CSV table of C-alpha atoms and ligand atoms in Angstrom, one decimal:
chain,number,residue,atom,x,y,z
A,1,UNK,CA,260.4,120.9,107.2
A,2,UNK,CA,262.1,121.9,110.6
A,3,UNK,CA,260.4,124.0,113.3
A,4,UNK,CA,262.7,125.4,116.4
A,5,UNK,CA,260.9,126.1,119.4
A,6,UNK,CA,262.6,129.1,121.2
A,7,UNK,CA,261.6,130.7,124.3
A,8,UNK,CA,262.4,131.2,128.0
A,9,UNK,CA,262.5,127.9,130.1
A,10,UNK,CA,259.0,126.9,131.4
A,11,UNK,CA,257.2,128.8,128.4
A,12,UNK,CA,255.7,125.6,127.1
A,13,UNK,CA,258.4,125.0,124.2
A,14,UNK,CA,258.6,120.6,125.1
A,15,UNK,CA,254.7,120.3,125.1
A,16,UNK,CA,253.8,122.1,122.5
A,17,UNK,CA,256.9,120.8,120.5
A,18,UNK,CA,255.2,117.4,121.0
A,19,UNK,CA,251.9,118.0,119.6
A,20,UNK,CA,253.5,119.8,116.7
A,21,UNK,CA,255.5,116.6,116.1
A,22,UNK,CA,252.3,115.0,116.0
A,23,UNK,CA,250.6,117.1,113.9
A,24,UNK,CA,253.2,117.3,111.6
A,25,UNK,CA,254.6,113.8,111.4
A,26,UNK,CA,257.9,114.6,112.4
A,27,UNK,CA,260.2,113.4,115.0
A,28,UNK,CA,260.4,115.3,118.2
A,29,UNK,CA,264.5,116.1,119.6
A,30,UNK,CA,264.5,118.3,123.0
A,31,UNK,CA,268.6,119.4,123.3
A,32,UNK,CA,267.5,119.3,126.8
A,33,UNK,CA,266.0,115.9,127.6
A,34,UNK,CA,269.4,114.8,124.8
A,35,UNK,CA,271.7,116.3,127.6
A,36,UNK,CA,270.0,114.9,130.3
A,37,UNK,CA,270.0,111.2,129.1
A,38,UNK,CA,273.3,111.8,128.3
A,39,UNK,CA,274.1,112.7,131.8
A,40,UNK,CA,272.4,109.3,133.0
A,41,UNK,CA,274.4,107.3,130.2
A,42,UNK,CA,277.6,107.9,132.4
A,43,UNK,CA,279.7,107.9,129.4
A,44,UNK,CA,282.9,110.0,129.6
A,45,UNK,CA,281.3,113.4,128.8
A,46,UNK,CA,278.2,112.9,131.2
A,47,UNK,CA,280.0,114.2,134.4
A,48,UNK,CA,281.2,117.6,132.4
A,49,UNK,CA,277.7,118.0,131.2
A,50,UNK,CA,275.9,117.9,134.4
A,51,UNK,CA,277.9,120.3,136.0
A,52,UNK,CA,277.1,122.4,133.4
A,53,UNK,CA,273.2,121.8,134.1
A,54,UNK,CA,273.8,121.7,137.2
A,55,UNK,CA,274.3,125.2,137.7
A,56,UNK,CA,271.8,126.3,134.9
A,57,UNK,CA,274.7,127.2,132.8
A,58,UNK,CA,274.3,127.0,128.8
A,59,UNK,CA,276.6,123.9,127.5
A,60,UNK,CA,279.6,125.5,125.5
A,61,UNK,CA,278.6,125.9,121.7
A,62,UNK,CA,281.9,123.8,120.6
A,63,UNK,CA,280.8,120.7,122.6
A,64,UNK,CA,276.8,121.3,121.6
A,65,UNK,CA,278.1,121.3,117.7
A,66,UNK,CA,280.2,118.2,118.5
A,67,UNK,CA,277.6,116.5,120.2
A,68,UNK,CA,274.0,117.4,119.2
A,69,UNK,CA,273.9,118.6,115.7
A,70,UNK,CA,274.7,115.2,114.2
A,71,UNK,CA,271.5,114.6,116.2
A,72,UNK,CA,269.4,116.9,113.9
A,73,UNK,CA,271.0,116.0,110.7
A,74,UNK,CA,270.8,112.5,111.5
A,75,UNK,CA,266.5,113.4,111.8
A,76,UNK,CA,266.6,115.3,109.3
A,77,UNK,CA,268.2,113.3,106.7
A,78,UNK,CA,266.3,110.0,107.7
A,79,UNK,CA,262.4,111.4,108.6
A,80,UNK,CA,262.8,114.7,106.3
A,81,UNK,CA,262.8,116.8,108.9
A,82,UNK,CA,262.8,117.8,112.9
A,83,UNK,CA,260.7,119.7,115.3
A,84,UNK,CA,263.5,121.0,117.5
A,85,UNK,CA,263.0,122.5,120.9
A,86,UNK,CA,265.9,124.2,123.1
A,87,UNK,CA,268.2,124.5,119.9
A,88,UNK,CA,269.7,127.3,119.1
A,89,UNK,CA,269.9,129.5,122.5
A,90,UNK,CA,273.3,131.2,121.2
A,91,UNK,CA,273.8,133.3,117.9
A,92,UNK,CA,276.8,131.0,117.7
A,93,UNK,CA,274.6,128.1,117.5
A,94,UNK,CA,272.0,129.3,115.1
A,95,UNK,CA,275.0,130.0,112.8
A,96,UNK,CA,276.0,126.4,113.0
A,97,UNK,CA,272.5,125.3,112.7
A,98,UNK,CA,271.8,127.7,109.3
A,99,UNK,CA,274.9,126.6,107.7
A,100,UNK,CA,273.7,122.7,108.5
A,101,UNK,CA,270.1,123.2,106.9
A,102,UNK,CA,271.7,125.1,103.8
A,103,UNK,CA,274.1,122.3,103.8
A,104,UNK,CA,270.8,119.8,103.4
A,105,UNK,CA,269.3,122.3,100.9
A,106,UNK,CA,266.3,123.3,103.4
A,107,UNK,CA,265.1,126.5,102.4
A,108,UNK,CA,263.9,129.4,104.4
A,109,UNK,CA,260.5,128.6,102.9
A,110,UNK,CA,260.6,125.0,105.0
A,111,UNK,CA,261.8,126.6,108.0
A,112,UNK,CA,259.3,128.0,110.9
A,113,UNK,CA,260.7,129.6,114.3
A,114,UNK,CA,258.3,129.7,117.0
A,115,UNK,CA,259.0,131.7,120.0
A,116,UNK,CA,256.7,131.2,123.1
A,117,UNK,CA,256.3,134.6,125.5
A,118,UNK,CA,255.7,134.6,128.7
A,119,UNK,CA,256.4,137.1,132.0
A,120,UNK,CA,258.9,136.4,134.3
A,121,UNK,CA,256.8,136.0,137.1
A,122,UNK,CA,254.5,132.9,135.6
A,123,UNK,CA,257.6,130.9,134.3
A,124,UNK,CA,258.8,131.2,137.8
A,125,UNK,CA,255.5,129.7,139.0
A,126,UNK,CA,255.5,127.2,136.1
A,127,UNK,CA,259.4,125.8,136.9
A,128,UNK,CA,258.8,125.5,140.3
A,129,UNK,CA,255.6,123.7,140.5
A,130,UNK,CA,256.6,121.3,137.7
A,131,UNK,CA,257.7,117.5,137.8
A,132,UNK,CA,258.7,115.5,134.8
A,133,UNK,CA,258.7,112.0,133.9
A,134,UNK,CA,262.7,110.0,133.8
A,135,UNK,CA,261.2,107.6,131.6
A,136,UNK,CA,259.4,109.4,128.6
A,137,UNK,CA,260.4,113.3,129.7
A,138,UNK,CA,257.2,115.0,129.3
A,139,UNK,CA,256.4,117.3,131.9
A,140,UNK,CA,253.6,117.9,134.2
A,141,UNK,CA,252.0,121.3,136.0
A,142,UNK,CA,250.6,119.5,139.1
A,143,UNK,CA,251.7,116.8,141.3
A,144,UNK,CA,250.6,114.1,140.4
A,145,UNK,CA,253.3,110.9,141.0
A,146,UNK,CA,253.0,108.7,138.1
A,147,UNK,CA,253.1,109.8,134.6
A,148,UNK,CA,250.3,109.8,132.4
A,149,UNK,CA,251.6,108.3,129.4
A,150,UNK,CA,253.8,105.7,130.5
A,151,UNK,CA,253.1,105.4,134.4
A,152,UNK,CA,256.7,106.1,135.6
A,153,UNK,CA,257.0,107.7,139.0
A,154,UNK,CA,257.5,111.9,138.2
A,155,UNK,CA,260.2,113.7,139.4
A,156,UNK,CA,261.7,117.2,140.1
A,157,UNK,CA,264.1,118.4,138.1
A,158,UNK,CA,267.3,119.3,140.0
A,159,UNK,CA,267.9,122.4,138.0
A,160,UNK,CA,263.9,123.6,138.9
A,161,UNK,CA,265.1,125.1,142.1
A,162,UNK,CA,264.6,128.5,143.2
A,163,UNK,CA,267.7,129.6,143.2
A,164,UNK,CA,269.1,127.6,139.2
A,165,UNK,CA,265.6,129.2,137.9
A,166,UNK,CA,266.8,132.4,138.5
A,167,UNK,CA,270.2,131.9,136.7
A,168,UNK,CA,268.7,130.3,133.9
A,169,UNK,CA,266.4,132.7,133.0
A,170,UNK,CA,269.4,135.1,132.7
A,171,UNK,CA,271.3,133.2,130.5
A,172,UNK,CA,268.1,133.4,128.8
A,173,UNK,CA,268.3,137.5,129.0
A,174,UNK,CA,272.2,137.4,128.3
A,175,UNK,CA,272.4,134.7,125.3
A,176,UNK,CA,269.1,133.8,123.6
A,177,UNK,CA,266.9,136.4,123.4
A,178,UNK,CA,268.7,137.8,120.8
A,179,UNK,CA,267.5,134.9,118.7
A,180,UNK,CA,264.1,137.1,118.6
A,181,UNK,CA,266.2,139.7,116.4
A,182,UNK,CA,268.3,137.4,114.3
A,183,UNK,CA,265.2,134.7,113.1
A,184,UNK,CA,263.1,138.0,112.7
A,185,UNK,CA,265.3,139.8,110.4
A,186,UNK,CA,265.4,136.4,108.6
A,187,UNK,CA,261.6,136.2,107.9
A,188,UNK,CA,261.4,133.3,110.1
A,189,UNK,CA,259.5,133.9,113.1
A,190,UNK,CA,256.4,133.2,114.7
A,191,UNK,CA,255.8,134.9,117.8
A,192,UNK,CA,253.3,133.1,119.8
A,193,UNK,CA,251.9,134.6,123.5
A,194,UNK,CA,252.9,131.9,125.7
A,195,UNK,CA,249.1,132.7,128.3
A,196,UNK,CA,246.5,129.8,128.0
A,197,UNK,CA,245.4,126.4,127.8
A,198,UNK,CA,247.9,124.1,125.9
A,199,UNK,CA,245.3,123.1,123.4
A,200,UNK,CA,244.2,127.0,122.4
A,201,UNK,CA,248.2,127.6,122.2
A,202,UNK,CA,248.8,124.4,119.8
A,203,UNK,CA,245.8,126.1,117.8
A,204,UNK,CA,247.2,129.6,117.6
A,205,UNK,CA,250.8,128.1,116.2
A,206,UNK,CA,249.0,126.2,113.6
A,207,UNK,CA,247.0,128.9,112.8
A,208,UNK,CA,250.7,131.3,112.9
A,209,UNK,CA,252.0,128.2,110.5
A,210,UNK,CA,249.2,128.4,108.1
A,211,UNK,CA,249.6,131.9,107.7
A,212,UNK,CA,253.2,131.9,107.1
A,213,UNK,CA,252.8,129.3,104.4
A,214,UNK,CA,250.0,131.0,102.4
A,215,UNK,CA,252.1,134.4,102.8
A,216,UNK,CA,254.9,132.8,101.3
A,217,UNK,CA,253.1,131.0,98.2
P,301,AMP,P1,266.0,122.6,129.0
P,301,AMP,O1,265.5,121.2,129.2
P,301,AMP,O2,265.8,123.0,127.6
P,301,AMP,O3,265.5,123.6,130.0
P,301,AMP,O4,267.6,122.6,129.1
P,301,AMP,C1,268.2,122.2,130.4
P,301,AMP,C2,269.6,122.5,130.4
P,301,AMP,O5,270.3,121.8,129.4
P,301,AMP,C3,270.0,124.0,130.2
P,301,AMP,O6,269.8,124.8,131.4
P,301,AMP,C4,271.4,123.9,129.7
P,301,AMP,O7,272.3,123.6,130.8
P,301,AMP,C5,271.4,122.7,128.8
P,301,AMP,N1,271.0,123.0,127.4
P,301,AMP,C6,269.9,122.6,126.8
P,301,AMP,N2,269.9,123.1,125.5
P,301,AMP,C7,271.1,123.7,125.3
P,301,AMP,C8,271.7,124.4,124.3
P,301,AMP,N3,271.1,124.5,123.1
P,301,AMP,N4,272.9,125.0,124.5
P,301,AMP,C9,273.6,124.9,125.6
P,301,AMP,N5,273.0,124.2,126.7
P,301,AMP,C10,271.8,123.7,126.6
């Protein structure tokens, strides 16, 4: 099975990607936290990337094919399946995912997109008052310094500034929120309101995902 997590930055998509990963046994791959150990690698790519994040700018779909789909196939072929969060934000890339899970005979049937809402003014809120942890990338609403699962010293991102907020959320506008159109014409998604504790949220997608699957048997 593979879910995608779309939505705006700061709608929830990484935690609520984790406890779906839990709940459903499956591994958990964030093309965000991928591009930002990447960066810290330092391999020959890192320094290109980061510039790229940098400035909030989307990573060009060529290099994202090249470098993070044999991330999800890799999952998918050895676990059986992914919950993905951050991939696709382009049409371009949701072609090049579709063609990979028809490639690995996943059917729509074993394919749930969930999109996270939320107004612009509260993921502002939310991206500037959050920290994150280096070590275990889960991130946190208040300021606490250590992390809670693995006790690393939290940390602002540099692209949660005022100013990189901003631009990201109109990439968001300009290049993924047509994903709402193309995964809905599909059959595919699950539109989930992005307001509320993170534990009545994780209920109300695995309420959405029950649903789905006893409309579709
Ligand atoms: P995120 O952690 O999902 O907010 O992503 C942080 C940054 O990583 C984005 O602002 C982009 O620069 C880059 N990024 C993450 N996912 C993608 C993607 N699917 N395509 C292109 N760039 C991405």
């Amino acid at each position: 099975m593979v879910f995608l997590l779309i939505g705006p930055p700061g709608a929830g998509k990484g935690t609520q990607g984790r406890i779906l990963s839990e709940k459903m046994h499956l591994p958990y791959l964030s093309s965000g936290d991928f591009l930002r150990e990447l960066v810290v690698k330092n391999v020959p790519i890192s320094r290109q990337v980061k510039l790229y994040m940098d400035k909030g700018e989307l990573i060009p779909d060529s290099l994202m094919k090249e470098l993070f789909l044999p991330e999800i196939k890799k999952l998918i072929v050895t676990q059986g399946g992914v919950v993905l969060d951050g991939y696709p934000r382009t049409l371009e890339q949701a072609k090049e995912l579709e063609s990979l899970l028809l490639s690995l005979s996943l059917s729509n049937r074993n394919i749930y997109v969930i999109e996270l809402t939320l107004q612009k003014n509260e993921l502002c809120k939310r991206l500037k008052e959050r920290v994150f942890c280096p070590s275990c990338m889960r991130v946190f609403q208040n300021h606490d310094n250590f992390c809670s699962f693995c006790s690393t010293r939290l940390a602002k991102r540099s692209d949660d500034t005022m100013q990189v907020i901003e631009g990201r959320l109109r990439k968001y506008e300009l290049k993924t929120r047509s994903l709402h159109e193309y995964f809905s014409n599909r059959g595919l998604l699950l539109t989930i309101p992005g307001e509320g504790s993170i534990q009545d949220i994780a209920s109300i997608i695995e309420q959405a995902i029950k649903e789905k699957k006893l409309d579709i048997n």
